[in-house]
PDB file of C-alpha atoms in Angstrom:
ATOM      1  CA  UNK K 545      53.173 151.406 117.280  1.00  0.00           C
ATOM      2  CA  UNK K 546      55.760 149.920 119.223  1.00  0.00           C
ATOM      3  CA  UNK K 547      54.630 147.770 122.238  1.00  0.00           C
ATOM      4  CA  UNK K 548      57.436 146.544 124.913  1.00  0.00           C
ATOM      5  CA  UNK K 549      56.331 143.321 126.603  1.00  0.00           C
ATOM      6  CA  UNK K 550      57.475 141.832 130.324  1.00  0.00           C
ATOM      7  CA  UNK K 551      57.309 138.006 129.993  1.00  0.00           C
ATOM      8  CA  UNK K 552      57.730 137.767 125.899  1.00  0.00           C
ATOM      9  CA  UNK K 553      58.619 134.163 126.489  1.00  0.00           C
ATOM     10  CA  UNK K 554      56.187 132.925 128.765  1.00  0.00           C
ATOM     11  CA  UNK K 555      53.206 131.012 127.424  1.00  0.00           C
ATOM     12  CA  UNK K 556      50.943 134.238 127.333  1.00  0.00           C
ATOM     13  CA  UNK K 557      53.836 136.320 126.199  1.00  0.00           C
ATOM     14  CA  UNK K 558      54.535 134.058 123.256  1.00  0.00           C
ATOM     15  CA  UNK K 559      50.282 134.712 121.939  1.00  0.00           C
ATOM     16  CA  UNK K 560      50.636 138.067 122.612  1.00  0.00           C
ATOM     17  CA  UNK K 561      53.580 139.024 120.416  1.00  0.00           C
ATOM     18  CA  UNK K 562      52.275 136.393 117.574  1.00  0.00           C
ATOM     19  CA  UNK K 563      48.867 138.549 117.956  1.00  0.00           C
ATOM     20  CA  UNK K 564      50.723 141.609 118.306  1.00  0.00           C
ATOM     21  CA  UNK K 565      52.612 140.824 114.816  1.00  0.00           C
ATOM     22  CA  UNK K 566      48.880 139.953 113.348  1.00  0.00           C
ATOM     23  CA  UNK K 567      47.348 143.534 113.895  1.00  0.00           C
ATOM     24  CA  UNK K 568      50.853 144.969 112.598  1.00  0.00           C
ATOM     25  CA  UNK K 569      52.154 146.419 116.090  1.00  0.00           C
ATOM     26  CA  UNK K 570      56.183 146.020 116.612  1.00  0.00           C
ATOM     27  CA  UNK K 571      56.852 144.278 119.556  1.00  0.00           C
ATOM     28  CA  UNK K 572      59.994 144.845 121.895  1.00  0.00           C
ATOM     29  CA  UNK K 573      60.581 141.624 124.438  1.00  0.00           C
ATOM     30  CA  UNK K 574      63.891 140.349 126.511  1.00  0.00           C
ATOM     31  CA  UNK K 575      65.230 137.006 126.058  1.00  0.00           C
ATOM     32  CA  UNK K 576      67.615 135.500 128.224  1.00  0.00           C
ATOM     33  CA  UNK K 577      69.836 133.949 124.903  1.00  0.00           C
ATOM     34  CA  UNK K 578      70.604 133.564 121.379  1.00  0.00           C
ATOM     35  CA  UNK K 579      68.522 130.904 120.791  1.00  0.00           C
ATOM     36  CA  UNK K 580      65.279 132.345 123.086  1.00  0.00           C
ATOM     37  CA  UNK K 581      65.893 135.291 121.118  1.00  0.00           C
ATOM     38  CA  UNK K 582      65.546 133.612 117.519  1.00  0.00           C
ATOM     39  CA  UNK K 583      62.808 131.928 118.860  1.00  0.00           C
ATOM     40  CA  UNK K 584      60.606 134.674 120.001  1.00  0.00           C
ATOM     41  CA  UNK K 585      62.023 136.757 116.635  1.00  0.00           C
ATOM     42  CA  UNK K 586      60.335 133.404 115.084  1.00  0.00           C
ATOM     43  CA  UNK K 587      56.813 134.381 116.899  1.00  0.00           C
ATOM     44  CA  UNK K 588      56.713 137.833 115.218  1.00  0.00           C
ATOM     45  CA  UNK K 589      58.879 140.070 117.912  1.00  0.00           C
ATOM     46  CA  UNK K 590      60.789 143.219 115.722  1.00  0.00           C
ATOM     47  CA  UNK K 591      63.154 143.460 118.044  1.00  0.00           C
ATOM     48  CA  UNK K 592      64.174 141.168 120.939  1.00  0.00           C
ATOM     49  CA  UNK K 593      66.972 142.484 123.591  1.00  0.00           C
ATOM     50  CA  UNK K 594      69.689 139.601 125.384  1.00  0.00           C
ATOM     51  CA  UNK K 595      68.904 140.807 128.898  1.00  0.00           C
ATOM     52  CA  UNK K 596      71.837 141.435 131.132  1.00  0.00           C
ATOM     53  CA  UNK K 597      70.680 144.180 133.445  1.00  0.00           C
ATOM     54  CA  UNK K 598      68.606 147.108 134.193  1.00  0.00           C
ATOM     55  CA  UNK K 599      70.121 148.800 130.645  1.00  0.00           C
ATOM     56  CA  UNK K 600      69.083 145.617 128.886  1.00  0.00           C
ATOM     57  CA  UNK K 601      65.449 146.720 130.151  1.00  0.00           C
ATOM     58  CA  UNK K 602      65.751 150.265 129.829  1.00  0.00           C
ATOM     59  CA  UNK K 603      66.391 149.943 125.834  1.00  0.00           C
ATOM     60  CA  UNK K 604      63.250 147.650 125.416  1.00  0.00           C
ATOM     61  CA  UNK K 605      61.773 150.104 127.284  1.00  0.00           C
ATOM     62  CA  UNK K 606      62.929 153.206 125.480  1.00  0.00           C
ATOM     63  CA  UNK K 607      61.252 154.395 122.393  1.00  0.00           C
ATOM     64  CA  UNK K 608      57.751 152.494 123.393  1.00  0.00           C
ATOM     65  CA  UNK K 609      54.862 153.326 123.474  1.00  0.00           C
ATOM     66  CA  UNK K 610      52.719 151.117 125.324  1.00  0.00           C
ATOM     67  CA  UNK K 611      53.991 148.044 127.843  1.00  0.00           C
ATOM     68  CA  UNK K 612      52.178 144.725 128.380  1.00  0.00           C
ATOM     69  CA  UNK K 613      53.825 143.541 131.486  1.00  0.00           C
ATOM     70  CA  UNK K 614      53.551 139.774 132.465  1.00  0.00           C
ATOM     71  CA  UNK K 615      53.898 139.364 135.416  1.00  0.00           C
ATOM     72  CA  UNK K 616      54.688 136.111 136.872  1.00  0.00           C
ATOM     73  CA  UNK K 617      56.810 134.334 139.736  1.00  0.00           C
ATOM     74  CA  UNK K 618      60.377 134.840 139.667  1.00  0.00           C
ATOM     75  CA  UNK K 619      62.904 132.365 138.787  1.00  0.00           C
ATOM     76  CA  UNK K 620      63.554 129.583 141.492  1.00  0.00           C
ATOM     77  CA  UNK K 621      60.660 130.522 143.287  1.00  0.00           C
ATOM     78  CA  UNK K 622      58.445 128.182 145.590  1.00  0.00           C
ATOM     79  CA  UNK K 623      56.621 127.188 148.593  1.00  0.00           C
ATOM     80  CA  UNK K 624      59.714 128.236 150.849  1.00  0.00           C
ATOM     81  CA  UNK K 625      60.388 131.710 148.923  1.00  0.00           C
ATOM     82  CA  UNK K 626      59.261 135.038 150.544  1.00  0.00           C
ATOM     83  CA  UNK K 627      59.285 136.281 147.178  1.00  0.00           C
ATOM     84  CA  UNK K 628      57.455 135.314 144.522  1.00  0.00           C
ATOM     85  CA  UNK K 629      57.062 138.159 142.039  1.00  0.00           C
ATOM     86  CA  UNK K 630      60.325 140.490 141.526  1.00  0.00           C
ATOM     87  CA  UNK K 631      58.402 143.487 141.666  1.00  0.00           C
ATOM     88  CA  UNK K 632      61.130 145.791 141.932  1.00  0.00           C
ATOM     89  CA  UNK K 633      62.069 145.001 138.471  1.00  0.00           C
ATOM     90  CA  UNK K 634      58.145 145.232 137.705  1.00  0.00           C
ATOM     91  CA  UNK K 635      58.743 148.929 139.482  1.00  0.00           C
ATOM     92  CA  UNK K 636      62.116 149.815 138.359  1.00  0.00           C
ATOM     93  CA  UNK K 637      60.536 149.082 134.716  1.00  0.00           C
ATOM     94  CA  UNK K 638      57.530 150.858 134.963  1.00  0.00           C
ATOM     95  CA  UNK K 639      59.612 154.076 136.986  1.00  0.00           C
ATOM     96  CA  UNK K 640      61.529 154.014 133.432  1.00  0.00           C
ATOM     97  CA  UNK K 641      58.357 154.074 131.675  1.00  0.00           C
ATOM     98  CA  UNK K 642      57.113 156.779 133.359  1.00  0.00           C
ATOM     99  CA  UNK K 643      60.274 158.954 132.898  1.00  0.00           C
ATOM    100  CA  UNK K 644      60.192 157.831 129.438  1.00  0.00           C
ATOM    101  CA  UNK K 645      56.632 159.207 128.973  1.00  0.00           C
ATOM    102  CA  UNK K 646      55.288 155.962 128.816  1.00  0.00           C
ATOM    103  CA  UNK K 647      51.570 156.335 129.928  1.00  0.00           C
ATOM    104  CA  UNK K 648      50.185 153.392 128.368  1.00  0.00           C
ATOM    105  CA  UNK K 649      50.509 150.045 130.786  1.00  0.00           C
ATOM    106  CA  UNK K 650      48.973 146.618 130.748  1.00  0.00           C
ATOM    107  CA  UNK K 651      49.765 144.524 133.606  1.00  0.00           C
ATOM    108  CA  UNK K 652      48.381 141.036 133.710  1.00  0.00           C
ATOM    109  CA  UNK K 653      48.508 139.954 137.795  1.00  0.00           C
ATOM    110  CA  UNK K 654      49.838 137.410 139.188  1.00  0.00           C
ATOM    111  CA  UNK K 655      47.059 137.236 141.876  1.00  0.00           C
ATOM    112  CA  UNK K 656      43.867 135.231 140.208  1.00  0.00           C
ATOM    113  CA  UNK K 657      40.478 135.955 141.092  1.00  0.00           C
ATOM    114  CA  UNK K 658      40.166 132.997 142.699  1.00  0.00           C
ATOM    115  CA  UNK K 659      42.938 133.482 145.121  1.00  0.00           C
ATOM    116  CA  UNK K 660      42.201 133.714 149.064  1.00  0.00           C
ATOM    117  CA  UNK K 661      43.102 136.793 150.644  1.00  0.00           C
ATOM    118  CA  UNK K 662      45.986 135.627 153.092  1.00  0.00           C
ATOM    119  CA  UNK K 663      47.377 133.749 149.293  1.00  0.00           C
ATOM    120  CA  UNK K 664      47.107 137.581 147.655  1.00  0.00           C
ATOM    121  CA  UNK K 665      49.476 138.668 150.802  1.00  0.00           C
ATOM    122  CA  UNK K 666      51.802 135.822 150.293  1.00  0.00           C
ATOM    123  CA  UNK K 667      54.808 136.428 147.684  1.00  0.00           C
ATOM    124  CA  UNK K 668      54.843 140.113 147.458  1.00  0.00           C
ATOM    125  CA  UNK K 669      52.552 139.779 144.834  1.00  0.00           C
ATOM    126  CA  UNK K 670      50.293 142.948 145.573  1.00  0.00           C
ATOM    127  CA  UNK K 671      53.403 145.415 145.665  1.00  0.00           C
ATOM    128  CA  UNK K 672      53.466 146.031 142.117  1.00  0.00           C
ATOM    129  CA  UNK K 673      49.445 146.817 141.980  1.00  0.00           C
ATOM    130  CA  UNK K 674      49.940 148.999 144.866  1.00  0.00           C
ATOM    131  CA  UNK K 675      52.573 151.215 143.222  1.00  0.00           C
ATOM    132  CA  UNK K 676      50.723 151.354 139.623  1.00  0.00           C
ATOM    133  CA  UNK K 677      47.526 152.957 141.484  1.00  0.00           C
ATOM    134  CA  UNK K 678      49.761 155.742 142.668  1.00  0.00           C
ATOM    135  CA  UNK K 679      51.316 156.575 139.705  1.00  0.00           C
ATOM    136  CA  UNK K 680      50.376 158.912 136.703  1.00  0.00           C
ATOM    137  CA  UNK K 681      49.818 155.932 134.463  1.00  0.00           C
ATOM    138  CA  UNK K 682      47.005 154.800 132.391  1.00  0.00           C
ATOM    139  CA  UNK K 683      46.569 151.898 133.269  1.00  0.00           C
ATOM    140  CA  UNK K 684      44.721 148.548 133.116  1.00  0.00           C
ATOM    141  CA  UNK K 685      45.425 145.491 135.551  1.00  0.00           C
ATOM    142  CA  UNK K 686      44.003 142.376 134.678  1.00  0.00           C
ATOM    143  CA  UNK K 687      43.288 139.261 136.797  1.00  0.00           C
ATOM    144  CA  UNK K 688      42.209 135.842 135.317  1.00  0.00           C
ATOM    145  CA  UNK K 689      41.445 132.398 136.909  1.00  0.00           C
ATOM    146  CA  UNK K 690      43.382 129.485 136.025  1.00  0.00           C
ATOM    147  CA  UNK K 691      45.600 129.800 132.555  1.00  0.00           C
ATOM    148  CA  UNK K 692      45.972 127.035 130.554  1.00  0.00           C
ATOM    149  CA  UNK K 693      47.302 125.457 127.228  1.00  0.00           C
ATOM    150  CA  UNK K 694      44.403 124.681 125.091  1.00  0.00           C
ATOM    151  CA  UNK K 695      43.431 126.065 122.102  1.00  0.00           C
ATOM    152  CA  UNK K 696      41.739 129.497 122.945  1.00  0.00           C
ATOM    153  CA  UNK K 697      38.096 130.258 121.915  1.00  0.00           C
ATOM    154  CA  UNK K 698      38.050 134.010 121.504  1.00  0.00           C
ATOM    155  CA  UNK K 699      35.955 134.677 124.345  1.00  0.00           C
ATOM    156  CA  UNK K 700      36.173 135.438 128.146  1.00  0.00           C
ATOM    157  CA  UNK K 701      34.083 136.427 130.639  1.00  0.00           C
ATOM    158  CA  UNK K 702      34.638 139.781 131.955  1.00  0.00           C
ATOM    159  CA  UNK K 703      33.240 140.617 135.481  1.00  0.00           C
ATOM    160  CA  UNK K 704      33.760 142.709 139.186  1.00  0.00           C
ATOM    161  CA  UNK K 705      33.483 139.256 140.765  1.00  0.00           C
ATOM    162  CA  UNK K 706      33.964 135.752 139.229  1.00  0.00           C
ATOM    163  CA  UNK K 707      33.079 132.501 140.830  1.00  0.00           C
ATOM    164  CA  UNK K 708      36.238 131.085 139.510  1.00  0.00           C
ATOM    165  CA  UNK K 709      36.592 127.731 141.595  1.00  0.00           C
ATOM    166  CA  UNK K 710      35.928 125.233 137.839  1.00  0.00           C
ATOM    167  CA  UNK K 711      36.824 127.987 135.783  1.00  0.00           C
ATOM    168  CA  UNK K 712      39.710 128.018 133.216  1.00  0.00           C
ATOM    169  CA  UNK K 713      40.980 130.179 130.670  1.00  0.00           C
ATOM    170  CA  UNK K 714      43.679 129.717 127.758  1.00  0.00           C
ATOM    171  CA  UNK K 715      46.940 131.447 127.156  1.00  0.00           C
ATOM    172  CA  UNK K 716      45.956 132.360 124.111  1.00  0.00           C
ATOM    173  CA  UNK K 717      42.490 134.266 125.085  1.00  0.00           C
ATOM    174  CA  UNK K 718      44.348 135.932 127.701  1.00  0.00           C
ATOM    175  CA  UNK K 719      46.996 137.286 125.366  1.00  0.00           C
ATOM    176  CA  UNK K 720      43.810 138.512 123.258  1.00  0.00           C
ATOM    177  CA  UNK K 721      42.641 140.629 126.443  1.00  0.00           C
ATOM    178  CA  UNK K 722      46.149 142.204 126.660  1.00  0.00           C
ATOM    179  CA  UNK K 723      46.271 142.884 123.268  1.00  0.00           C
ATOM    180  CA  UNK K 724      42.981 144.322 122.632  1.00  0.00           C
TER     181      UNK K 724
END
């Protein structure tokens, strides 16, 4: 099965193509260069696209079968950006996807559970969630509290609400949640 995944070289990204690799799926990702690309090839990617434009997307896209879509805060983002998720890439993906056939989509949020309401508004960061629960997509949207670096334990906790405030969870357990 061939799996195209947003965000291959993020910190979740890079756990879920290694454990990807591990349970024999092919994984598609985007890097921005050469070396990125060798790099995430390195991880266990099949096949990793230089991304130049919406065609560099549409062929990572095309001839999937299922997309894990990280979503994240766009580049030079901050405190004084309107914007901090580019969801009309997320969209313009996921519209390929769906024209592609695609009906299988994982899309890890950039809103934690943990997050006030007015902070969920902030950033554009609900658009992409919106759009996905109109669409004729199977799909599964996944929240966490705060991602981290350590070593991951192979569990989570999985609940409708979380009291998240001390809670933490590793990049590599949340990769594990995407992938499974």
């Amino acid at each position: 099965m061939r799996i195209c995944v947003f965000g291959g070289s993020e910190a979740v990204g890079e756990h879920v193509i290694k454990q990807l690799a591990a349970k024999g799926y092919q994984s598609v990702t985007m890097a921005e260069t050469e070396n990125n690309a060798e790099e995430l090839e390195m991880l266990g990617a099949a096949d990793v696209i230089i991304s130049k434009d919406d065609e560099s997307f549409n062929s990572a896209i095309d001839g999937s079968e299922a997309i894990i879509y990280i979503a994240g805060s766009s580049f030079g983002s901050g405190e004084d950006q309107n914007i901090l998720v580019d969801y009309e890439a997320v969209i313009r993906s996921l519209e390929r996807a769906q024209q592609q056939k695609i009906e299988r989509v994982i899309y890890l949020s950039p809103i934690r559970v943990d997050e006030s309401e007015e902070s969920k508004e902030t950033g554009e960061k609900k658009k992409s969630e919106e759009w996905l629960k109109k669409k004729q997509l199977v799909y599964t949207i996944v929240h966490t509290v705060k991602t981290v670096g350590k070593p991951g334990n192979g569990m989570i906790k999985a609940a409708e609400t979380i009291n998240a405030e001390d809670e933490e969870i590793p990049y590599e357990d949340v990769a594990g949640v995407l992938v499974e």
